[in-house]
Amino acid sequence: MTWEETITHIQNSPSFASLVRDTYISPDLPSNVERFCLSAEFQETQLLLRQYSPVNPSKLLDIGAGNGVASIAFARTGYQVTALEPDPSSNIGNGAIKTLAAHYQLSNIEVIEAYGENLPFDDETFDIVYIRQAMHHAIDLTNFVKEATRVLKKGGIMLTLRDHVITSSKDKVKFLNRHPLHHYYGGENAFTLDAYQTAFKDAGLTILQQISPSASPINYDPWSKTQLKQILSAKFGAWTASCRWLVEIAWWLSMIRKEHLPGKLYSFVVRKC
């Protein structure tokens, strides 16, 4: 299957309903945007930008923008957004972004069909480069990061969010085997933490913050204590959800699990000096 065929398949499969909702890939494009804008992930992302961004940033590049939920969210907050997405799909690719831009009547967003390894922009064009769940798909990680750095202004910030990290080749096999979509389209990937760190260093970037899987909702959202309570209540009875110490222990155990899962999610805030 292609990526678009895979998404269409799971959108029509009841067993994938939670995954479709949680990853903002339902066929109801505006609903995806509205939920993403209200998500803990996006709220925390905005806090990071306020903390680390250069003064009065305006131009933001979203690499691997997918169906555009983040691009639209940033455009709605006032950024001049360039959404880079190579897939032309009207369901999951740049066609969806164009549909959403028209739906929200946004004039401050441009959609470009290109790959991250060969960016069609001049040097030092953007104040912020935002890469959500895309860097681990790089064919050439070193070149991918260097290209993103090239188009970032000096002093600018790059956010790379929710990238899969593995510890070894065996760990990667485990990750790919357990990924719910990889066996459909074969496009998942992951790198070691050292590989990401080295790519940043080789590009001349300084890591300001390295965010581990359980350190921020940027990585574990939409997982929350509310969801945990619902699961505990369904499995063991309503009393478990009201038992504070039980919920706290279950939450702590779930966070430990996220730190050790094959393909665990890391995020980075880096600056071009």
Short mmCIF file of C-alpha atoms in Angstrom, two decimals:
data_model
loop_
_atom_site.label_atom_id
_atom_site.label_comp_id
_atom_site.label_asym_id
_atom_site.label_seq_id
_atom_site.Cartn_x
_atom_site.Cartn_y
_atom_site.Cartn_z
CA MET A 1 0.00 0.00 0.00
CA THR A 2 0.97 3.62 -0.48
CA TRP A 3 0.83 5.99 2.50
CA GLU A 4 -2.45 7.46 1.23
CA GLU A 5 -3.96 3.98 0.74
CA THR A 6 -2.87 3.04 4.25
CA ILE A 7 -4.53 6.10 5.77
CA THR A 8 -7.73 5.55 3.78
CA HIS A 9 -7.78 1.92 4.96
CA ILE A 10 -7.43 2.73 8.64
CA GLN A 11 -9.91 5.62 8.42
CA ASN A 12 -12.48 3.03 7.36
CA SER A 13 -11.47 0.40 9.94
CA PRO A 14 -13.24 0.62 13.33
CA SER A 15 -10.30 -1.10 15.03
CA PHE A 16 -8.12 1.93 14.16
CA ALA A 17 -10.62 4.57 15.31
CA SER A 18 -8.59 5.63 18.36
CA LEU A 19 -5.34 5.80 16.38
CA VAL A 20 -6.96 7.90 13.67
CA ARG A 21 -8.36 10.33 16.23
CA ASP A 22 -5.23 10.52 18.37
CA THR A 23 -2.95 11.20 15.39
CA TYR A 24 -5.22 13.86 13.81
CA ILE A 25 -5.68 11.98 10.54
CA SER A 26 -9.45 11.64 10.36
CA PRO A 27 -11.13 12.57 7.03
CA ASP A 28 -12.74 15.52 8.84
CA LEU A 29 -9.84 17.90 8.29
CA PRO A 30 -11.13 20.93 10.28
CA SER A 31 -11.89 18.66 13.25
CA ASN A 32 -8.27 17.50 13.23
CA VAL A 33 -7.08 21.11 13.34
CA GLU A 34 -9.43 22.14 16.14
CA ARG A 35 -8.38 19.20 18.32
CA PHE A 36 -4.69 19.77 17.61
CA CYS A 37 -4.94 23.46 18.50
CA LEU A 38 -6.38 22.50 21.88
CA SER A 39 -3.94 19.66 22.51
CA ALA A 40 -1.44 19.63 25.36
CA GLU A 41 1.25 19.02 22.77
CA PHE A 42 0.57 22.25 20.88
CA GLN A 43 0.21 24.27 24.08
CA GLU A 44 3.62 23.03 25.28
CA THR A 45 5.14 23.68 21.86
CA GLN A 46 4.02 27.30 22.02
CA LEU A 47 5.59 27.63 25.46
CA LEU A 48 8.91 26.38 24.05
CA LEU A 49 8.73 28.89 21.22
CA ARG A 50 8.05 31.74 23.63
CA GLN A 51 10.99 30.59 25.76
CA TYR A 52 13.58 30.10 23.03
CA SER A 53 12.53 31.98 19.87
CA PRO A 54 14.41 35.00 18.55
CA VAL A 55 12.79 38.38 19.05
CA ASN A 56 9.60 38.87 17.02
CA PRO A 57 9.79 35.69 14.90
CA SER A 58 7.46 35.73 11.91
CA LYS A 59 8.50 33.20 9.27
CA LEU A 60 8.03 29.51 10.12
CA LEU A 61 8.84 26.49 7.95
CA ASP A 62 6.95 23.28 8.68
CA ILE A 63 8.91 20.37 7.13
CA GLY A 64 6.92 17.21 6.50
CA ALA A 65 3.66 19.02 7.19
CA GLY A 66 1.41 16.04 6.41
CA ASN A 67 -2.26 17.06 6.35
CA GLY A 68 -1.35 20.45 7.77
CA VAL A 69 -2.76 20.44 11.30
CA ALA A 70 0.33 22.14 12.72
CA SER A 71 0.83 24.48 9.75
CA ILE A 72 -2.74 25.72 10.05
CA ALA A 73 -2.45 26.01 13.83
CA PHE A 74 0.65 28.19 13.51
CA ALA A 75 -0.89 30.29 10.75
CA ARG A 76 -3.94 30.91 12.94
CA THR A 77 -1.64 32.22 15.68
CA GLY A 78 -0.11 34.76 13.28
CA TYR A 79 3.02 33.19 11.81
CA GLN A 80 3.83 33.47 8.11
CA VAL A 81 3.90 29.72 7.46
CA THR A 82 5.49 27.71 4.68
CA ALA A 83 4.20 24.15 4.71
CA LEU A 84 6.53 21.70 2.99
CA GLU A 85 4.92 18.35 2.12
CA PRO A 86 5.90 16.10 -0.81
CA ASP A 87 2.70 14.01 -0.86
CA PRO A 88 0.01 15.66 -3.04
CA SER A 89 -2.87 13.74 -1.41
CA SER A 90 -6.06 15.64 -0.63
CA ASN A 91 -6.57 13.32 2.34
CA ILE A 92 -3.20 13.27 4.08
CA GLY A 93 -0.83 15.47 2.01
CA ASN A 94 -0.41 18.99 0.68
CA GLY A 95 -3.83 18.86 -0.99
CA ALA A 96 -5.33 18.65 2.48
CA ILE A 97 -3.31 21.69 3.60
CA LYS A 98 -4.63 23.74 0.68
CA THR A 99 -8.19 22.69 1.53
CA LEU A 100 -7.71 23.74 5.15
CA ALA A 101 -6.10 27.06 4.21
CA ALA A 102 -9.15 27.84 2.08
CA HIS A 103 -11.53 26.65 4.81
CA TYR A 104 -9.99 29.00 7.38
CA GLN A 105 -9.49 31.77 4.79
CA LEU A 106 -5.79 32.06 5.59
CA SER A 107 -3.56 34.22 3.41
CA ASN A 108 -0.44 33.74 5.53
CA ILE A 109 0.33 30.16 4.50
CA GLU A 110 2.18 28.87 1.44
CA VAL A 111 2.21 25.18 0.48
CA ILE A 112 5.30 23.73 -1.23
CA GLU A 113 5.64 20.22 -2.67
CA ALA A 114 9.24 19.16 -1.95
CA TYR A 115 11.42 16.92 0.23
CA GLY A 116 13.39 17.95 3.29
CA GLU A 117 16.71 16.82 1.82
CA ASN A 118 16.47 19.42 -0.97
CA LEU A 119 14.75 22.58 0.23
CA PRO A 120 13.84 25.12 -2.49
CA PHE A 121 14.61 28.17 -0.33
CA ASP A 122 17.44 30.68 0.00
CA ASP A 123 19.87 30.52 2.91
CA GLU A 124 18.65 32.01 6.21
CA THR A 125 15.03 32.48 5.17
CA PHE A 126 13.14 31.33 8.28
CA ASP A 127 13.07 32.35 11.95
CA ILE A 128 11.75 28.95 13.01
CA VAL A 129 12.01 25.50 11.45
CA TYR A 130 9.42 23.10 12.83
CA ILE A 131 9.66 19.37 12.13
CA ARG A 132 6.99 17.17 13.69
CA GLN A 133 7.25 13.39 13.35
CA ALA A 134 9.26 13.78 10.13
CA MET A 135 13.00 13.77 10.86
CA HIS A 136 13.08 10.01 11.52
CA HIS A 137 11.77 9.47 7.96
CA ALA A 138 14.87 11.13 6.48
CA ILE A 139 16.63 9.15 3.77
CA ASP A 140 19.87 10.94 4.65
CA LEU A 141 19.62 12.26 8.22
CA THR A 142 22.83 14.32 8.04
CA ASN A 143 21.81 16.09 4.84
CA PHE A 144 18.24 16.52 6.05
CA VAL A 145 19.39 18.40 9.16
CA LYS A 146 21.99 20.43 7.21
CA GLU A 147 19.37 21.58 4.72
CA ALA A 148 17.00 22.59 7.51
CA THR A 149 19.88 24.47 9.14
CA ARG A 150 20.84 26.19 5.90
CA VAL A 151 17.45 27.87 5.53
CA LEU A 152 17.26 28.84 9.22
CA LYS A 153 18.40 32.34 10.17
CA LYS A 154 21.31 32.77 12.57
CA GLY A 155 19.92 32.77 16.08
CA GLY A 156 16.85 30.93 14.82
CA ILE A 157 15.22 27.94 16.49
CA MET A 158 14.61 24.47 15.13
CA LEU A 159 12.02 22.26 16.84
CA THR A 160 12.16 18.58 15.96
CA LEU A 161 9.29 16.85 17.73
CA ARG A 162 8.23 13.26 18.39
CA ASP A 163 11.02 11.41 16.60
CA HIS A 164 11.52 7.68 17.13
CA VAL A 165 14.68 6.62 18.96
CA ILE A 166 16.13 3.11 19.01
CA THR A 167 19.15 1.77 20.88
CA SER A 168 20.32 -0.88 18.40
CA SER A 169 19.46 -2.73 15.19
CA LYS A 170 17.60 -5.33 17.26
CA ASP A 171 15.64 -2.56 18.96
CA LYS A 172 14.72 -1.17 15.53
CA VAL A 173 13.38 -4.54 14.40
CA LYS A 174 11.21 -4.72 17.53
CA PHE A 175 9.93 -1.20 16.88
CA LEU A 176 9.04 -1.89 13.25
CA ASN A 177 7.34 -5.16 14.14
CA ARG A 178 5.09 -3.53 16.73
CA HIS A 179 4.27 -0.39 14.73
CA PRO A 180 0.57 -0.58 13.78
CA LEU A 181 1.05 0.77 10.24
CA HIS A 182 4.53 -0.24 9.11
CA HIS A 183 3.47 -3.60 7.70
CA TYR A 184 0.97 -1.79 5.46
CA TYR A 185 3.24 0.73 3.78
CA GLY A 186 6.77 -0.04 5.01
CA GLY A 187 7.73 3.59 5.55
CA GLU A 188 8.60 3.79 9.24
CA ASN A 189 12.12 4.41 10.50
CA ALA A 190 14.10 5.34 13.59
CA PHE A 191 17.63 6.42 14.53
CA THR A 192 19.72 6.20 17.67
CA LEU A 193 19.90 9.17 20.02
CA ASP A 194 23.56 9.56 19.12
CA ALA A 195 22.69 9.76 15.41
CA TYR A 196 20.31 12.67 16.00
CA GLN A 197 22.78 14.45 18.29
CA THR A 198 25.62 13.99 15.78
CA ALA A 199 23.49 15.30 12.92
CA PHE A 200 22.75 18.46 14.92
CA LYS A 201 26.42 18.91 15.82
CA ASP A 202 27.62 18.38 12.24
CA ALA A 203 25.14 21.00 11.04
CA GLY A 204 26.51 23.54 13.53
CA LEU A 205 23.45 23.51 15.79
CA THR A 206 23.42 23.79 19.58
CA ILE A 207 21.00 21.60 21.51
CA LEU A 208 19.13 23.81 23.98
CA GLN A 209 16.76 21.13 25.26
CA GLN A 210 16.54 17.39 24.73
CA ILE A 211 13.12 16.15 25.77
CA SER A 212 12.83 12.51 26.82
CA PRO A 213 9.67 10.42 26.24
CA SER A 214 8.05 11.04 29.62
CA ALA A 215 9.32 14.58 30.22
CA SER A 216 6.63 16.46 28.31
CA PRO A 217 3.18 15.97 26.77
CA ILE A 218 4.86 16.98 23.52
CA ASN A 219 6.00 13.36 23.41
CA TYR A 220 3.27 11.47 25.24
CA ASP A 221 0.14 13.43 24.29
CA PRO A 222 -2.71 12.42 23.94
CA TRP A 223 -1.92 10.01 26.78
CA SER A 224 -3.19 11.59 29.99
CA LYS A 225 -4.34 10.75 33.49
CA THR A 226 -7.92 11.15 32.28
CA GLN A 227 -7.39 8.37 29.75
CA LEU A 228 -5.60 6.28 32.35
CA LYS A 229 -8.51 6.63 34.76
CA GLN A 230 -10.96 5.57 32.05
CA ILE A 231 -8.92 2.45 31.32
CA LEU A 232 -8.57 1.56 34.99
CA SER A 233 -12.30 2.04 35.52
CA ALA A 234 -13.21 -0.12 32.52
CA LYS A 235 -10.87 -2.93 33.55
CA PHE A 236 -11.09 -2.98 37.32
CA GLY A 237 -14.12 -0.93 38.34
CA ALA A 238 -14.98 2.70 38.96
CA TRP A 239 -13.35 2.72 42.39
CA THR A 240 -9.88 2.44 40.82
CA ALA A 241 -10.27 5.77 39.00
CA SER A 242 -11.03 7.55 42.28
CA CYS A 243 -8.12 5.96 44.13
CA ARG A 244 -5.42 8.62 43.93
CA TRP A 245 -2.46 6.50 44.97
CA LEU A 246 -3.40 3.76 42.49
CA VAL A 247 -3.69 6.25 39.65
CA GLU A 248 -0.32 7.80 40.55
CA ILE A 249 1.40 4.39 40.60
CA ALA A 250 -0.17 3.42 37.27
CA TRP A 251 0.89 6.77 35.77
CA TRP A 252 4.44 6.34 37.03
CA LEU A 253 4.63 2.83 35.56
CA SER A 254 3.28 4.03 32.22
CA MET A 255 5.93 6.76 32.08
CA ILE A 256 8.70 4.25 32.80
CA ARG A 257 7.37 2.09 29.96
CA LYS A 258 7.51 5.04 27.55
CA GLU A 259 11.18 5.59 28.39
CA HIS A 260 12.08 2.03 27.41
CA LEU A 261 9.80 1.16 24.50
CA PRO A 262 11.54 0.45 21.17
CA GLY A 263 11.03 3.54 19.02
CA LYS A 264 10.31 5.81 21.99
CA LEU A 265 9.67 9.46 21.18
CA TYR A 266 12.20 12.25 21.73
CA SER A 267 12.00 15.94 20.89
CA PHE A 268 14.73 18.57 20.54
CA VAL A 269 15.04 22.35 20.68
CA VAL A 270 18.17 23.51 18.87
CA ARG A 271 19.59 26.88 17.87
CA LYS A 272 21.65 28.03 14.92
CA CYS A 273 24.43 30.19 16.32
#
